[in-house]
Short mmCIF file of C-alpha atoms and ligand atoms in Angstrom, two decimals:
data_model
loop_
_atom_site.label_atom_id
_atom_site.label_comp_id
_atom_site.label_asym_id
_atom_site.label_seq_id
_atom_site.Cartn_x
_atom_site.Cartn_y
_atom_site.Cartn_z
CA GLY A 510 9.99 22.34 8.55
CA ILE A 511 7.15 21.21 10.78
CA GLY A 512 8.64 19.17 13.60
CA LEU A 513 7.41 15.71 12.75
CA ASP A 514 9.75 12.79 12.28
CA PHE A 515 9.03 12.04 8.65
CA THR A 516 11.48 9.97 6.65
CA GLN A 517 9.73 9.54 3.29
CA ILE A 518 8.27 13.04 2.93
CA THR A 519 8.97 16.55 4.13
CA LEU A 520 6.39 19.06 5.32
CA GLU A 521 7.42 22.69 5.42
CA MET A 522 5.44 25.63 6.67
CA GLU A 523 5.45 28.75 4.51
CA ASP A 524 3.53 31.97 5.00
CA GLY A 525 -0.04 30.70 5.41
CA TRP A 526 0.51 27.55 3.36
CA ALA A 527 2.44 24.32 3.54
CA LEU A 528 4.72 22.47 1.12
CA LEU A 529 4.65 18.70 1.16
CA THR A 530 7.41 16.93 -0.76
CA ILE A 531 7.40 13.21 -1.47
CA ASN A 532 11.04 12.48 -0.78
CA ARG A 533 12.26 9.12 -2.09
CA PRO A 534 14.21 10.34 -5.12
CA LYS A 535 16.21 7.09 -5.47
CA VAL A 536 13.02 5.28 -6.47
CA LEU A 537 11.52 8.29 -8.23
CA ASN A 538 9.34 8.99 -5.16
CA ALA A 539 7.38 5.75 -5.47
CA LEU A 540 4.71 5.38 -2.80
CA ASN A 541 5.32 2.60 -0.28
CA GLN A 542 3.26 1.90 2.84
CA GLU A 543 5.38 4.11 5.00
CA THR A 544 4.97 7.02 2.60
CA LEU A 545 1.19 6.62 2.59
CA GLN A 546 1.16 6.55 6.38
CA GLU A 547 3.29 9.68 6.54
CA LEU A 548 1.01 11.37 4.04
CA GLU A 549 -1.91 10.55 6.34
CA ARG A 550 -0.10 12.05 9.33
CA ALA A 551 0.85 15.11 7.31
CA LEU A 552 -2.81 15.67 6.45
CA ASP A 553 -3.69 15.36 10.17
CA GLU A 554 -1.15 18.07 10.88
CA VAL A 555 -2.29 20.31 8.03
CA GLU A 556 -5.92 20.06 9.16
CA ARG A 557 -4.99 20.67 12.79
CA ARG A 558 -3.09 23.89 11.99
CA LYS A 559 -5.72 26.41 11.11
CA GLU A 560 -3.11 28.88 9.84
CA ILE A 561 -2.45 26.58 6.86
CA ARG A 562 -4.78 27.76 4.12
CA ALA A 563 -3.32 26.00 1.10
CA LEU A 564 -1.21 22.93 0.47
CA VAL A 565 1.30 22.31 -2.30
CA ILE A 566 2.41 18.77 -3.08
CA THR A 567 5.47 18.01 -5.19
CA GLY A 568 8.18 15.37 -5.68
CA ALA A 569 11.82 15.57 -4.66
CA GLY A 570 14.47 15.79 -7.36
CA GLU A 571 14.40 16.79 -10.99
CA LYS A 572 13.02 13.68 -12.53
CA ALA A 573 9.82 12.58 -10.88
CA PHE A 574 6.71 13.80 -9.14
CA VAL A 575 5.76 10.23 -8.13
CA ALA A 576 6.50 7.19 -10.35
CA GLY A 577 3.61 5.22 -8.85
CA ALA A 578 3.06 2.74 -6.10
CA ASP A 579 6.27 1.01 -5.02
CA ILE A 580 6.41 -2.02 -7.31
CA THR A 581 8.86 -3.85 -5.01
CA GLU A 582 6.19 -3.74 -2.31
CA LEU A 583 3.29 -4.48 -4.66
CA ARG A 584 5.07 -7.60 -5.87
CA ARG A 585 4.96 -9.03 -2.33
CA ILE A 586 1.18 -8.82 -2.02
CA GLU A 587 -0.08 -12.39 -2.02
CA THR A 588 -3.86 -12.43 -1.92
CA ALA A 589 -6.71 -10.73 -3.72
CA GLY A 590 -8.01 -9.53 -0.37
CA GLU A 591 -4.72 -7.90 0.47
CA ALA A 592 -4.60 -6.23 -2.95
CA GLU A 593 -8.13 -4.91 -2.56
CA ARG A 594 -7.31 -3.54 0.88
CA GLN A 595 -4.23 -1.84 -0.56
CA ALA A 596 -6.30 -0.17 -3.28
CA THR A 597 -8.93 0.92 -0.76
CA LEU A 598 -6.30 2.35 1.56
CA GLY A 599 -4.79 4.54 -1.16
CA GLN A 600 -8.24 5.53 -2.45
CA THR A 601 -9.32 6.60 1.04
CA LEU A 602 -6.21 8.72 1.49
CA PHE A 603 -6.57 10.38 -1.92
CA THR A 604 -10.26 11.05 -1.31
CA ARG A 605 -9.38 12.66 1.99
CA LEU A 606 -6.92 14.85 0.13
CA GLU A 607 -9.56 15.74 -2.45
CA GLU A 608 -11.97 16.68 0.33
CA LEU A 609 -9.49 18.68 2.39
CA PRO A 610 -11.10 22.01 3.33
CA ILE A 611 -8.20 23.96 1.80
CA PRO A 612 -7.01 24.04 -1.82
CA VAL A 613 -4.40 21.51 -2.84
CA VAL A 614 -2.02 22.49 -5.62
CA MET A 615 -0.13 19.68 -7.32
CA ALA A 616 3.22 20.88 -8.62
CA VAL A 617 3.99 18.09 -11.04
CA ASN A 618 7.72 18.31 -11.60
CA GLY A 619 8.33 15.14 -13.65
CA TYR A 620 6.94 11.62 -13.99
CA ALA A 621 3.42 11.28 -12.58
CA LEU A 622 2.71 7.63 -13.30
CA GLY A 623 0.20 5.16 -11.93
CA GLY A 624 -0.37 6.01 -8.27
CA GLY A 625 1.56 9.25 -8.89
CA PHE A 626 -0.89 10.33 -11.58
CA GLU A 627 -3.72 9.27 -9.29
CA LEU A 628 -2.28 11.38 -6.50
CA ALA A 629 -2.09 14.36 -8.85
CA LEU A 630 -5.70 13.77 -9.92
CA SER A 631 -6.86 14.18 -6.34
CA GLY A 632 -5.57 17.76 -6.24
CA ASP A 633 -7.62 20.87 -6.96
CA ILE A 634 -5.21 22.66 -9.28
CA LEU A 635 -2.50 20.99 -11.30
CA LEU A 636 0.58 22.95 -12.29
CA ALA A 637 2.94 21.00 -14.50
CA SER A 638 6.52 21.51 -15.48
CA ASP A 639 7.01 21.30 -19.25
CA GLN A 640 9.07 18.17 -18.44
CA ALA A 641 6.18 16.37 -16.72
CA GLN A 642 4.89 13.06 -18.07
CA PHE A 643 1.57 11.54 -17.07
CA GLY A 644 0.41 7.98 -17.50
CA LEU A 645 -1.29 4.89 -16.14
CA PRO A 646 1.25 2.14 -16.88
CA GLU A 647 -0.41 -0.42 -14.60
CA ILE A 648 -1.58 -2.35 -17.67
CA ASN A 649 2.09 -3.11 -18.40
CA LEU A 650 2.33 -4.76 -14.97
CA GLY A 651 -0.75 -6.84 -15.68
CA VAL A 652 -2.99 -4.89 -13.34
CA LEU A 653 -5.20 -1.80 -13.38
CA PRO A 654 -5.02 1.58 -11.69
CA GLY A 655 -6.10 1.06 -8.08
CA TYR A 656 -5.87 4.48 -6.44
CA GLY A 657 -8.78 6.08 -8.28
CA GLY A 658 -7.32 6.55 -11.75
CA THR A 659 -10.05 4.79 -13.69
CA GLN A 660 -12.67 6.97 -11.99
CA ARG A 661 -11.05 10.37 -11.65
CA LEU A 662 -9.45 10.45 -15.10
CA ALA A 663 -12.74 9.38 -16.74
CA ARG A 664 -14.65 12.09 -14.89
CA LEU A 665 -12.07 14.75 -15.65
CA ALA A 666 -11.08 14.00 -19.23
CA GLY A 667 -13.87 11.73 -20.47
CA LYS A 668 -14.46 8.01 -20.58
CA ASN A 669 -12.62 7.15 -23.74
CA THR A 670 -9.63 9.32 -22.93
CA ALA A 671 -9.35 7.41 -19.65
CA LYS A 672 -9.73 4.13 -21.53
CA TYR A 673 -7.06 5.11 -24.04
CA PHE A 674 -4.46 5.85 -21.36
CA ALA A 675 -5.39 3.00 -18.99
CA LEU A 676 -5.56 0.44 -21.83
CA THR A 677 -2.38 1.42 -23.68
CA GLY A 678 -0.26 2.58 -20.75
CA ASP A 679 0.99 5.35 -23.08
CA ARG A 680 2.36 8.44 -21.45
CA MET A 681 1.25 11.97 -22.26
CA ASP A 682 3.32 15.09 -21.95
CA ALA A 683 2.29 18.20 -20.01
CA GLU A 684 0.99 19.98 -23.09
CA THR A 685 -1.35 17.08 -23.91
CA ALA A 686 -2.52 16.92 -20.30
CA TYR A 687 -3.24 20.64 -20.54
CA HIS A 688 -5.31 20.23 -23.69
CA LEU A 689 -7.28 17.39 -22.07
CA GLY A 690 -8.15 19.67 -19.14
CA ILE A 691 -6.12 17.62 -16.65
CA VAL A 692 -3.54 20.31 -16.02
CA GLN A 693 -4.44 23.95 -15.49
CA ARG A 694 -1.07 25.45 -16.39
CA VAL A 695 2.23 24.33 -17.91
CA VAL A 696 5.33 26.27 -16.90
CA PRO A 697 9.04 25.94 -17.68
CA ALA A 698 10.64 23.46 -15.27
CA ALA A 699 12.85 26.15 -13.76
CA ASN A 700 9.80 28.24 -12.79
CA LEU A 701 7.57 25.52 -11.33
CA LYS A 702 8.48 26.07 -7.67
CA GLU A 703 8.05 29.84 -7.90
CA GLU A 704 4.70 29.49 -9.70
CA ALA A 705 3.40 26.99 -7.18
CA LYS A 706 4.54 29.20 -4.36
CA SER A 707 2.86 32.34 -5.63
CA LEU A 708 -0.33 30.43 -6.42
CA ALA A 709 -0.43 28.96 -2.91
CA ALA A 710 0.27 32.35 -1.34
CA LYS A 711 -2.53 33.87 -3.42
CA LEU A 712 -4.99 31.15 -2.38
CA ALA A 713 -3.92 31.53 1.25
CA ARG A 714 -5.01 35.18 1.19
CA LYS A 715 -8.55 34.41 -0.01
CA ALA A 716 -11.54 34.01 2.32
CA PRO A 717 -11.13 30.51 3.81
CA ILE A 718 -14.82 29.77 4.31
CA ALA A 719 -15.68 30.72 0.73
CA ILE A 720 -12.74 28.67 -0.49
CA ARG A 721 -13.92 25.64 1.45
CA TYR A 722 -17.47 25.87 0.08
CA ILE A 723 -16.38 26.51 -3.49
CA LYS A 724 -14.29 23.36 -3.40
CA GLN A 725 -17.06 21.35 -1.77
CA VAL A 726 -19.83 22.56 -4.06
CA ILE A 727 -17.80 21.84 -7.20
CA ASN A 728 -16.74 18.41 -5.94
CA GLN A 729 -20.19 17.37 -4.79
CA GLY A 730 -21.97 19.10 -7.67
CA SER A 731 -19.93 17.22 -10.25
CA GLU A 732 -21.29 13.97 -8.79
CA THR A 733 -24.95 14.94 -9.00
CA ASP A 734 -27.63 16.30 -11.33
CA LEU A 735 -27.75 20.02 -12.17
CA LYS A 736 -30.78 20.84 -10.02
CA THR A 737 -29.27 19.22 -6.94
CA GLY A 738 -25.98 20.96 -7.65
CA LEU A 739 -27.67 24.33 -7.99
CA ARG A 740 -29.50 23.84 -4.70
CA LEU A 741 -26.18 23.02 -3.12
CA GLU A 742 -24.70 26.19 -4.58
CA ALA A 743 -27.56 28.36 -3.30
CA SER A 744 -27.57 26.93 0.21
CA SER A 745 -23.79 27.28 0.41
CA PHE A 746 -24.10 30.86 -0.83
CA GLY A 747 -26.41 31.43 2.15
CA VAL A 748 -23.99 29.84 4.61
CA VAL A 749 -21.00 31.80 3.34
CA PHE A 750 -23.02 35.00 3.35
CA ASP A 751 -23.26 34.66 7.12
CA SER A 752 -19.50 35.02 7.51
CA GLN A 753 -17.61 38.02 8.80
CA ASP A 754 -15.27 37.64 5.83
CA ARG A 755 -18.19 38.43 3.52
CA VAL A 756 -18.72 41.74 5.30
CA GLU A 757 -14.99 42.40 5.15
CA GLY A 758 -14.75 41.53 1.45
CA MET A 759 -17.61 43.80 0.43
CA ASP A 760 -16.57 46.65 2.75
CA ALA A 761 -13.00 46.47 1.45
CA PHE A 762 -14.28 46.76 -2.11
CA LEU A 763 -16.47 49.74 -1.31
CA GLU A 764 -13.69 51.41 0.68
CA LYS A 765 -11.22 50.75 -2.18
CA ARG A 766 -8.75 48.79 -0.03
CA LYS A 767 -7.46 45.22 0.05
CA PRO A 768 -9.56 42.81 2.17
CA SER A 769 -8.04 41.02 5.11
CA PHE A 770 -9.81 37.69 5.62
CA ARG A 771 -9.75 35.86 8.92
CA GLY A 772 -11.75 32.72 8.24
CA GLU A 773 -14.67 33.86 10.38
C1 HXC B 1630 9.61 0.96 -7.32
C2 HXC B 1630 10.67 2.29 -8.83
C3 HXC B 1630 9.43 2.74 -9.34
C4 HXC B 1630 8.25 2.22 -8.76
C5 HXC B 1630 10.99 3.71 -10.45
N1 HXC B 1630 11.59 2.93 -9.54
N2 HXC B 1630 9.67 3.62 -10.34
N3 HXC B 1630 10.74 1.42 -7.84
N4 HXC B 1630 8.38 1.35 -7.74
N5 HXC B 1630 7.04 2.60 -9.17
C6 HXC B 1630 13.06 2.75 -9.34
C7 HXC B 1630 13.70 1.93 -10.42
O1 HXC B 1630 13.51 0.56 -10.15
C8 HXC B 1630 15.12 2.35 -10.30
O2 HXC B 1630 15.75 1.70 -9.23
C9 HXC B 1630 15.01 3.82 -9.96
O3 HXC B 1630 13.71 4.00 -9.44
C10 HXC B 1630 15.18 4.72 -11.14
O4 HXC B 1630 14.26 4.34 -12.15
P1 HXC B 1630 14.70 3.87 -13.63
O5 HXC B 1630 13.68 2.96 -14.13
O6 HXC B 1630 16.13 3.42 -13.64
O7 HXC B 1630 14.64 5.27 -14.39
P2 HXC B 1630 14.30 5.52 -15.94
O8 HXC B 1630 14.98 4.50 -16.79
O9 HXC B 1630 14.61 6.96 -16.18
O10 HXC B 1630 12.74 5.29 -16.08
C11 HXC B 1630 11.82 6.10 -15.38
C12 HXC B 1630 10.40 5.45 -15.39
C13 HXC B 1630 10.52 3.99 -14.86
C14 HXC B 1630 9.84 5.46 -16.83
C15 HXC B 1630 9.51 6.32 -14.52
O11 HXC B 1630 11.22 4.03 -13.61
C16 HXC B 1630 9.22 3.33 -14.67
O12 HXC B 1630 8.61 2.86 -15.63
N6 HXC B 1630 8.79 3.19 -13.39
C17 HXC B 1630 7.60 2.44 -13.05
C18 HXC B 1630 6.36 3.21 -13.40
C19 HXC B 1630 5.10 2.44 -13.08
O13 HXC B 1630 4.89 1.32 -13.64
N7 HXC B 1630 4.24 2.97 -12.19
C20 HXC B 1630 3.00 2.32 -11.83
C21 HXC B 1630 3.23 1.48 -10.59
S1 HXC B 1630 1.80 0.60 -10.19
P3 HXC B 1630 17.23 1.14 -9.31
O14 HXC B 1630 17.37 0.33 -8.04
O15 HXC B 1630 17.35 0.35 -10.56
O16 HXC B 1630 18.08 2.39 -9.31
C22 HXC B 1630 0.77 1.67 -9.40
C23 HXC B 1630 -0.52 1.10 -8.92
C24 HXC B 1630 -1.23 2.00 -7.90
O17 HXC B 1630 1.07 2.82 -9.23
C25 HXC B 1630 -2.42 1.29 -7.25
C26 HXC B 1630 -2.03 0.24 -6.23
C27 HXC B 1630 -3.19 -0.38 -5.51
#
């Protein structure tokens, strides 16, 4: 593992990518303040280490990815201002994750509820175990999703799909999430780790600058009109074309060999 004194998560370095595990299995990996702070520090570390070219996030144990914000902690919040700050804090962290310059793969191994679903929604690619369950049960606690769920789910799956799940609190299985375009692939539970690993390794071998711009252009483009998005695509195409990796990629193709990208 990477030598940081985490207690609620683990961060392990693999070959060119990192594995972050939310590690509070006794409470189904619920997110308390300390976990959010450690997540923040983990992202600092991931961004600092240029050799990390992809990040996988998963939950410890068999049962849960993340069962939401820690309800024991939420219950102690006393004022509207404090609650708003809490929502903003989580939103800021998840937006940072979404905007990370490397791809983030969510390996959803079980319950992804409330804040856990919202965490998953801030990833770039969602792999789900066939045992995964997604949902926004906040309504059953008398509140609403506060870490971006109302916004990201509506953008990803459509307004009324988001309303259905946020209003009813019903859970959906992995197959349903796949059909709604939330999850990119469903795999047998026993294969999830392997699949996430090979996907991360594959992404880590791609040209890092192109990866960064693809992610940015799709994220920013989905928040704007088509013409603005296309301009963004063209200007980014120009920027990426200036990279050494572009020369390497095209040379490798013409020389019938595998490219070796260096992020330059
Ligand atoms: C605190 C939690 C928890 C949570 C589970 N636990 N989820 N503790 N916060 N979100 C704890 C349980 O209290 C229990 O502790 C242990 O984990 C095991 O859970 P069980 O409920 O016994 O397991 P099971 O019966 O299998 O049910 C699994 C479950 C259920 C369906 C996932 O745990 C559940 O409904 N959890 C809450 C899901 C939820 O409402 N999430 C949204 C939170 S609000 P003990 O001590 O009994 O062993 C949110 C808002 C985000 O995320 C925005 C904030 C601004």
